[in-house]
mmCIF file with all atom_site columns, C-alpha atoms in Angstrom:
data_model
loop_
_atom_site.group_PDB
_atom_site.id
_atom_site.type_symbol
_atom_site.label_atom_id
_atom_site.label_alt_id
_atom_site.label_comp_id
_atom_site.label_asym_id
_atom_site.label_entity_id
_atom_site.label_seq_id
_atom_site.pdbx_PDB_ins_code
_atom_site.Cartn_x
_atom_site.Cartn_y
_atom_site.Cartn_z
_atom_site.occupancy
_atom_site.B_iso_or_equiv
_atom_site.pdbx_formal_charge
_atom_site.auth_seq_id
_atom_site.auth_comp_id
_atom_site.auth_asym_id
_atom_site.auth_atom_id
_atom_site.pdbx_PDB_model_num
ATOM 1   C CA . UNK T 1 1   ? -145.011 78.390  -31.208 1.00 55.00 ? 1   UNK T CA 1
ATOM 2   C CA . UNK T 1 2   ? -142.732 81.085  -32.470 1.00 57.00 ? 2   UNK T CA 1
ATOM 3   C CA . UNK T 1 3   ? -139.522 80.097  -34.267 1.00 64.00 ? 3   UNK T CA 1
ATOM 4   C CA . UNK T 1 4   ? -136.117 81.291  -33.259 1.00 61.00 ? 4   UNK T CA 1
ATOM 5   C CA . UNK T 1 5   ? -135.848 83.953  -36.157 1.00 56.00 ? 5   UNK T CA 1
ATOM 6   C CA . UNK T 1 6   ? -139.117 85.621  -35.434 1.00 49.00 ? 6   UNK T CA 1
ATOM 7   C CA . UNK T 1 7   ? -138.435 85.032  -31.581 1.00 42.00 ? 7   UNK T CA 1
ATOM 8   C CA . UNK T 1 8   ? -135.258 87.130  -32.358 1.00 49.00 ? 8   UNK T CA 1
ATOM 9   C CA . UNK T 1 9   ? -136.834 89.555  -34.665 1.00 43.00 ? 9   UNK T CA 1
ATOM 10  C CA . UNK T 1 10  ? -139.423 90.219  -31.839 1.00 42.00 ? 10  UNK T CA 1
ATOM 11  C CA . UNK T 1 11  ? -136.420 90.934  -28.964 1.00 47.00 ? 11  UNK T CA 1
ATOM 12  C CA . UNK T 1 12  ? -134.689 93.312  -32.033 1.00 47.00 ? 12  UNK T CA 1
ATOM 13  C CA . UNK T 1 13  ? -137.735 95.307  -32.363 1.00 41.00 ? 13  UNK T CA 1
ATOM 14  C CA . UNK T 1 14  ? -139.117 95.291  -29.236 1.00 43.00 ? 14  UNK T CA 1
ATOM 15  C CA . UNK T 1 15  ? -135.514 96.454  -27.988 1.00 39.00 ? 15  UNK T CA 1
ATOM 16  C CA . UNK T 1 16  ? -135.111 99.408  -30.636 1.00 39.00 ? 16  UNK T CA 1
ATOM 17  C CA . UNK T 1 17  ? -138.842 100.400 -29.111 1.00 39.00 ? 17  UNK T CA 1
ATOM 18  C CA . UNK T 1 18  ? -137.687 100.808 -25.674 1.00 37.00 ? 18  UNK T CA 1
ATOM 19  C CA . UNK T 1 19  ? -134.548 102.341 -26.587 1.00 40.00 ? 19  UNK T CA 1
ATOM 20  C CA . UNK T 1 20  ? -136.554 105.229 -28.611 1.00 40.00 ? 20  UNK T CA 1
ATOM 21  C CA . UNK T 1 21  ? -138.747 105.630 -26.076 1.00 46.00 ? 21  UNK T CA 1
ATOM 22  C CA . UNK T 1 22  ? -135.938 106.307 -23.961 1.00 53.00 ? 22  UNK T CA 1
ATOM 23  C CA . UNK T 1 23  ? -134.535 108.903 -26.133 1.00 74.00 ? 23  UNK T CA 1
ATOM 24  C CA . UNK T 1 24  ? -135.977 112.230 -24.284 1.00 82.00 ? 24  UNK T CA 1
ATOM 25  C CA . UNK T 1 25  ? -135.402 110.094 -20.878 1.00 84.00 ? 25  UNK T CA 1
ATOM 26  C CA . UNK T 1 26  ? -131.967 110.346 -20.845 1.00 89.00 ? 26  UNK T CA 1
ATOM 27  C CA . UNK T 1 27  ? -132.332 114.101 -20.590 1.00 89.00 ? 27  UNK T CA 1
ATOM 28  C CA . UNK T 1 28  ? -134.143 114.487 -17.433 1.00 89.00 ? 28  UNK T CA 1
ATOM 29  C CA . UNK T 1 29  ? -131.896 115.953 -14.696 1.00 90.00 ? 29  UNK T CA 1
ATOM 30  C CA . UNK T 1 30  ? -129.466 117.193 -17.519 1.00 93.00 ? 30  UNK T CA 1
ATOM 31  C CA . UNK T 1 31  ? -131.570 119.101 -19.833 1.00 96.00 ? 31  UNK T CA 1
ATOM 32  C CA . UNK T 1 32  ? -134.990 120.784 -20.832 1.00 97.00 ? 32  UNK T CA 1
ATOM 33  C CA . UNK T 1 33  ? -136.427 119.348 -23.911 1.00 97.00 ? 33  UNK T CA 1
ATOM 34  C CA . UNK T 1 34  ? -139.105 121.715 -26.121 1.00 97.00 ? 34  UNK T CA 1
ATOM 35  C CA . UNK T 1 35  ? -140.965 119.018 -28.429 1.00 96.00 ? 35  UNK T CA 1
ATOM 36  C CA . UNK T 1 36  ? -142.255 120.186 -31.939 1.00 96.00 ? 36  UNK T CA 1
ATOM 37  C CA . UNK T 1 37  ? -144.915 117.746 -32.727 1.00 96.00 ? 37  UNK T CA 1
ATOM 38  C CA . UNK T 1 38  ? -146.145 117.852 -36.289 1.00 95.00 ? 38  UNK T CA 1
ATOM 39  C CA . UNK T 1 39  ? -148.081 115.550 -38.350 1.00 95.00 ? 39  UNK T CA 1
ATOM 40  C CA . UNK T 1 40  ? -146.420 117.066 -41.512 1.00 92.00 ? 40  UNK T CA 1
ATOM 41  C CA . UNK T 1 41  ? -142.405 118.442 -41.821 1.00 90.00 ? 41  UNK T CA 1
ATOM 42  C CA . UNK T 1 42  ? -144.561 120.825 -44.584 1.00 94.00 ? 42  UNK T CA 1
ATOM 43  C CA . UNK T 1 43  ? -146.552 122.497 -41.693 1.00 96.00 ? 43  UNK T CA 1
ATOM 44  C CA . UNK T 1 44  ? -147.165 126.310 -41.620 1.00 97.00 ? 44  UNK T CA 1
ATOM 45  C CA . UNK T 1 45  ? -146.842 126.131 -37.986 1.00 97.00 ? 45  UNK T CA 1
ATOM 46  C CA . UNK T 1 46  ? -143.726 124.198 -37.505 1.00 96.00 ? 46  UNK T CA 1
ATOM 47  C CA . UNK T 1 47  ? -142.312 125.917 -40.388 1.00 96.00 ? 47  UNK T CA 1
ATOM 48  C CA . UNK T 1 48  ? -143.365 129.383 -38.530 1.00 97.00 ? 48  UNK T CA 1
ATOM 49  C CA . UNK T 1 49  ? -141.876 127.914 -35.155 1.00 97.00 ? 49  UNK T CA 1
ATOM 50  C CA . UNK T 1 50  ? -138.351 126.784 -36.613 1.00 95.00 ? 50  UNK T CA 1
ATOM 51  C CA . UNK T 1 51  ? -137.806 130.436 -38.043 1.00 96.00 ? 51  UNK T CA 1
ATOM 52  C CA . UNK T 1 52  ? -138.860 131.921 -34.494 1.00 97.00 ? 52  UNK T CA 1
ATOM 53  C CA . UNK T 1 53  ? -135.978 129.961 -33.204 1.00 96.00 ? 53  UNK T CA 1
ATOM 54  C CA . UNK T 1 54  ? -133.498 130.487 -35.894 1.00 94.00 ? 54  UNK T CA 1
ATOM 55  C CA . UNK T 1 55  ? -129.903 131.775 -34.386 1.00 93.00 ? 55  UNK T CA 1
ATOM 56  C CA . UNK T 1 56  ? -131.305 130.857 -30.810 1.00 95.00 ? 56  UNK T CA 1
ATOM 57  C CA . UNK T 1 57  ? -128.685 128.043 -30.199 1.00 93.00 ? 57  UNK T CA 1
ATOM 58  C CA . UNK T 1 58  ? -126.968 129.893 -27.607 1.00 95.00 ? 58  UNK T CA 1
ATOM 59  C CA . UNK T 1 59  ? -129.393 130.462 -26.004 1.00 96.00 ? 59  UNK T CA 1
ATOM 60  C CA . UNK T 1 60  ? -130.691 127.292 -26.232 1.00 96.00 ? 60  UNK T CA 1
ATOM 61  C CA . UNK T 1 61  ? -127.494 125.707 -25.053 1.00 95.00 ? 61  UNK T CA 1
ATOM 62  C CA . UNK T 1 62  ? -127.555 128.462 -21.890 1.00 95.00 ? 62  UNK T CA 1
ATOM 63  C CA . UNK T 1 63  ? -130.592 127.144 -20.920 1.00 96.00 ? 63  UNK T CA 1
ATOM 64  C CA . UNK T 1 64  ? -129.998 123.453 -21.065 1.00 96.00 ? 64  UNK T CA 1
ATOM 65  C CA . UNK T 1 65  ? -132.933 123.126 -23.912 1.00 96.00 ? 65  UNK T CA 1
ATOM 66  C CA . UNK T 1 66  ? -132.325 120.397 -26.579 1.00 95.00 ? 66  UNK T CA 1
ATOM 67  C CA . UNK T 1 67  ? -134.780 120.195 -29.799 1.00 94.00 ? 67  UNK T CA 1
ATOM 68  C CA . UNK T 1 68  ? -137.033 117.098 -30.660 1.00 93.00 ? 68  UNK T CA 1
ATOM 69  C CA . UNK T 1 69  ? -138.627 117.789 -33.965 1.00 92.00 ? 69  UNK T CA 1
ATOM 70  C CA . UNK T 1 70  ? -141.200 114.916 -34.144 1.00 93.00 ? 70  UNK T CA 1
ATOM 71  C CA . UNK T 1 71  ? -143.345 113.428 -36.845 1.00 93.00 ? 71  UNK T CA 1
ATOM 72  C CA . UNK T 1 72  ? -145.637 110.316 -36.998 1.00 93.00 ? 72  UNK T CA 1
ATOM 73  C CA . UNK T 1 73  ? -142.540 108.379 -38.573 1.00 88.00 ? 73  UNK T CA 1
ATOM 74  C CA . UNK T 1 74  ? -139.545 109.924 -37.445 1.00 86.00 ? 74  UNK T CA 1
ATOM 75  C CA . UNK T 1 75  ? -137.748 112.186 -35.418 1.00 86.00 ? 75  UNK T CA 1
ATOM 76  C CA . UNK T 1 76  ? -134.186 114.219 -35.103 1.00 87.00 ? 76  UNK T CA 1
ATOM 77  C CA . UNK T 1 77  ? -132.846 116.274 -32.401 1.00 87.00 ? 77  UNK T CA 1
ATOM 78  C CA . UNK T 1 78  ? -131.089 119.935 -32.340 1.00 86.00 ? 78  UNK T CA 1
ATOM 79  C CA . UNK T 1 79  ? -132.140 122.864 -34.325 1.00 78.00 ? 79  UNK T CA 1
ATOM 80  C CA . UNK T 1 80  ? -129.747 121.053 -37.351 1.00 70.00 ? 80  UNK T CA 1
ATOM 81  C CA . UNK T 1 81  ? -129.731 118.178 -37.624 1.00 66.00 ? 81  UNK T CA 1
ATOM 82  C CA . UNK T 1 82  ? -130.842 115.224 -39.832 1.00 61.00 ? 82  UNK T CA 1
ATOM 83  C CA . UNK T 1 83  ? -133.492 112.888 -39.058 1.00 59.00 ? 83  UNK T CA 1
ATOM 84  C CA . UNK T 1 84  ? -133.282 109.650 -37.716 1.00 63.00 ? 84  UNK T CA 1
ATOM 85  C CA . UNK T 1 85  ? -134.479 106.454 -38.624 1.00 57.00 ? 85  UNK T CA 1
ATOM 86  C CA . UNK T 1 86  ? -138.244 106.105 -38.775 1.00 62.00 ? 86  UNK T CA 1
ATOM 87  C CA . UNK T 1 87  ? -139.964 105.732 -35.627 1.00 71.00 ? 87  UNK T CA 1
ATOM 88  C CA . UNK T 1 88  ? -143.711 106.435 -34.293 1.00 73.00 ? 88  UNK T CA 1
ATOM 89  C CA . UNK T 1 89  ? -142.865 106.081 -30.580 1.00 87.00 ? 89  UNK T CA 1
ATOM 90  C CA . UNK T 1 90  ? -142.444 109.634 -29.348 1.00 88.00 ? 90  UNK T CA 1
ATOM 91  C CA . UNK T 1 91  ? -145.213 110.932 -31.865 1.00 91.00 ? 91  UNK T CA 1
ATOM 92  C CA . UNK T 1 92  ? -147.488 108.380 -30.130 1.00 90.00 ? 92  UNK T CA 1
ATOM 93  C CA . UNK T 1 93  ? -146.305 109.045 -26.871 1.00 91.00 ? 93  UNK T CA 1
ATOM 94  C CA . UNK T 1 94  ? -147.022 112.877 -26.699 1.00 93.00 ? 94  UNK T CA 1
ATOM 95  C CA . UNK T 1 95  ? -149.480 113.911 -29.107 1.00 92.00 ? 95  UNK T CA 1
ATOM 96  C CA . UNK T 1 96  ? -152.848 114.479 -27.077 1.00 90.00 ? 96  UNK T CA 1
ATOM 97  C CA . UNK T 1 97  ? -154.317 117.308 -29.213 1.00 90.00 ? 97  UNK T CA 1
ATOM 98  C CA . UNK T 1 98  ? -155.959 116.550 -32.932 1.00 93.00 ? 98  UNK T CA 1
ATOM 99  C CA . UNK T 1 99  ? -153.873 120.310 -33.734 1.00 95.00 ? 99  UNK T CA 1
ATOM 100 C CA . UNK T 1 100 ? -151.539 119.232 -36.540 1.00 96.00 ? 100 UNK T CA 1
ATOM 101 C CA . UNK T 1 101 ? -148.495 121.000 -34.603 1.00 97.00 ? 101 UNK T CA 1
ATOM 102 C CA . UNK T 1 102 ? -147.845 120.878 -30.624 1.00 97.00 ? 102 UNK T CA 1
ATOM 103 C CA . UNK T 1 103 ? -145.147 122.665 -28.871 1.00 98.00 ? 103 UNK T CA 1
ATOM 104 C CA . UNK T 1 104 ? -144.318 120.619 -25.263 1.00 97.00 ? 104 UNK T CA 1
ATOM 105 C CA . UNK T 1 105 ? -141.922 121.933 -22.872 1.00 98.00 ? 105 UNK T CA 1
ATOM 106 C CA . UNK T 1 106 ? -140.672 118.971 -20.108 1.00 97.00 ? 106 UNK T CA 1
ATOM 107 C CA . UNK T 1 107 ? -138.333 120.178 -17.493 1.00 96.00 ? 107 UNK T CA 1
ATOM 108 C CA . UNK T 1 108 ? -135.098 118.828 -16.386 1.00 95.00 ? 108 UNK T CA 1
ATOM 109 C CA . UNK T 1 109 ? -137.459 117.086 -13.508 1.00 94.00 ? 109 UNK T CA 1
ATOM 110 C CA . UNK T 1 110 ? -139.081 115.373 -16.517 1.00 94.00 ? 110 UNK T CA 1
ATOM 111 C CA . UNK T 1 111 ? -142.580 117.054 -15.773 1.00 95.00 ? 111 UNK T CA 1
ATOM 112 C CA . UNK T 1 112 ? -144.442 118.790 -18.723 1.00 96.00 ? 112 UNK T CA 1
ATOM 113 C CA . UNK T 1 113 ? -144.105 122.624 -18.079 1.00 97.00 ? 113 UNK T CA 1
ATOM 114 C CA . UNK T 1 114 ? -146.150 123.630 -21.302 1.00 98.00 ? 114 UNK T CA 1
ATOM 115 C CA . UNK T 1 115 ? -148.241 122.170 -23.852 1.00 97.00 ? 115 UNK T CA 1
ATOM 116 C CA . UNK T 1 116 ? -149.738 124.329 -26.716 1.00 97.00 ? 116 UNK T CA 1
ATOM 117 C CA . UNK T 1 117 ? -150.639 124.032 -30.487 1.00 96.00 ? 117 UNK T CA 1
ATOM 118 C CA . UNK T 1 118 ? -149.182 127.612 -31.413 1.00 97.00 ? 118 UNK T CA 1
ATOM 119 C CA . UNK T 1 119 ? -146.436 129.237 -32.050 1.00 98.00 ? 119 UNK T CA 1
ATOM 120 C CA . UNK T 1 120 ? -144.432 129.428 -28.731 1.00 98.00 ? 120 UNK T CA 1
ATOM 121 C CA . UNK T 1 121 ? -142.034 132.275 -29.116 1.00 98.00 ? 121 UNK T CA 1
ATOM 122 C CA . UNK T 1 122 ? -138.601 132.913 -27.801 1.00 97.00 ? 122 UNK T CA 1
ATOM 123 C CA . UNK T 1 123 ? -139.677 135.181 -25.173 1.00 98.00 ? 123 UNK T CA 1
ATOM 124 C CA . UNK T 1 124 ? -142.321 133.183 -23.911 1.00 98.00 ? 124 UNK T CA 1
ATOM 125 C CA . UNK T 1 125 ? -140.262 130.119 -23.704 1.00 98.00 ? 125 UNK T CA 1
ATOM 126 C CA . UNK T 1 126 ? -136.953 132.199 -21.932 1.00 98.00 ? 126 UNK T CA 1
ATOM 127 C CA . UNK T 1 127 ? -139.478 133.516 -19.591 1.00 97.00 ? 127 UNK T CA 1
ATOM 128 C CA . UNK T 1 128 ? -141.347 130.168 -18.802 1.00 97.00 ? 128 UNK T CA 1
ATOM 129 C CA . UNK T 1 129 ? -137.794 128.445 -18.375 1.00 97.00 ? 129 UNK T CA 1
ATOM 130 C CA . UNK T 1 130 ? -136.095 131.563 -16.131 1.00 95.00 ? 130 UNK T CA 1
ATOM 131 C CA . UNK T 1 131 ? -138.680 131.703 -13.607 1.00 95.00 ? 131 UNK T CA 1
ATOM 132 C CA . UNK T 1 132 ? -138.420 127.966 -13.083 1.00 95.00 ? 132 UNK T CA 1
ATOM 133 C CA . UNK T 1 133 ? -136.833 127.279 -9.296  1.00 93.00 ? 133 UNK T CA 1
ATOM 134 C CA . UNK T 1 134 ? -133.896 125.339 -10.741 1.00 91.00 ? 134 UNK T CA 1
ATOM 135 C CA . UNK T 1 135 ? -133.278 127.760 -13.757 1.00 92.00 ? 135 UNK T CA 1
ATOM 136 C CA . UNK T 1 136 ? -132.860 130.297 -10.806 1.00 91.00 ? 136 UNK T CA 1
ATOM 137 C CA . UNK T 1 137 ? -130.455 128.232 -8.964  1.00 91.00 ? 137 UNK T CA 1
ATOM 138 C CA . UNK T 1 138 ? -128.211 128.271 -11.835 1.00 88.00 ? 138 UNK T CA 1
ATOM 139 C CA . UNK T 1 139 ? -128.039 131.767 -12.543 1.00 88.00 ? 139 UNK T CA 1
ATOM 140 C CA . UNK T 1 140 ? -127.514 131.947 -9.002  1.00 89.00 ? 140 UNK T CA 1
ATOM 141 C CA . UNK T 1 141 ? -124.806 129.327 -8.698  1.00 89.00 ? 141 UNK T CA 1
ATOM 142 C CA . UNK T 1 142 ? -123.254 130.910 -12.442 1.00 83.00 ? 142 UNK T CA 1
ATOM 143 C CA . UNK T 1 143 ? -123.200 134.482 -11.050 1.00 68.00 ? 143 UNK T CA 1
#
């Protein structure tokens, strides 16, 4: 039989794991999500990807695009933010290839719109997003 302390510990652990897992889901219908998955923050491809997106905050905001940097041990949100507490849940949930680096684009509807294991150019990203029906409606409604 589990002691009271163990039960409380497991409840806290499960609750925190659930909140990390829900982190990306909270963006559905509000933001598009770009996940940069890397086995190691020192990965060359990951560094090149960050360089590609350097200075693009305005374009990302215009397209309602939130960036998640995810490693096996931690994650952070945004282009220039600090690392969040240790969590492997996002990495485990989204890592699908053997590559040390992946880029995943999730649309407003929560569906995966792009998955690749090479550098995503900002032009390809913007072209893809701007061709989406919901983005076309945004552009039409905003003039």
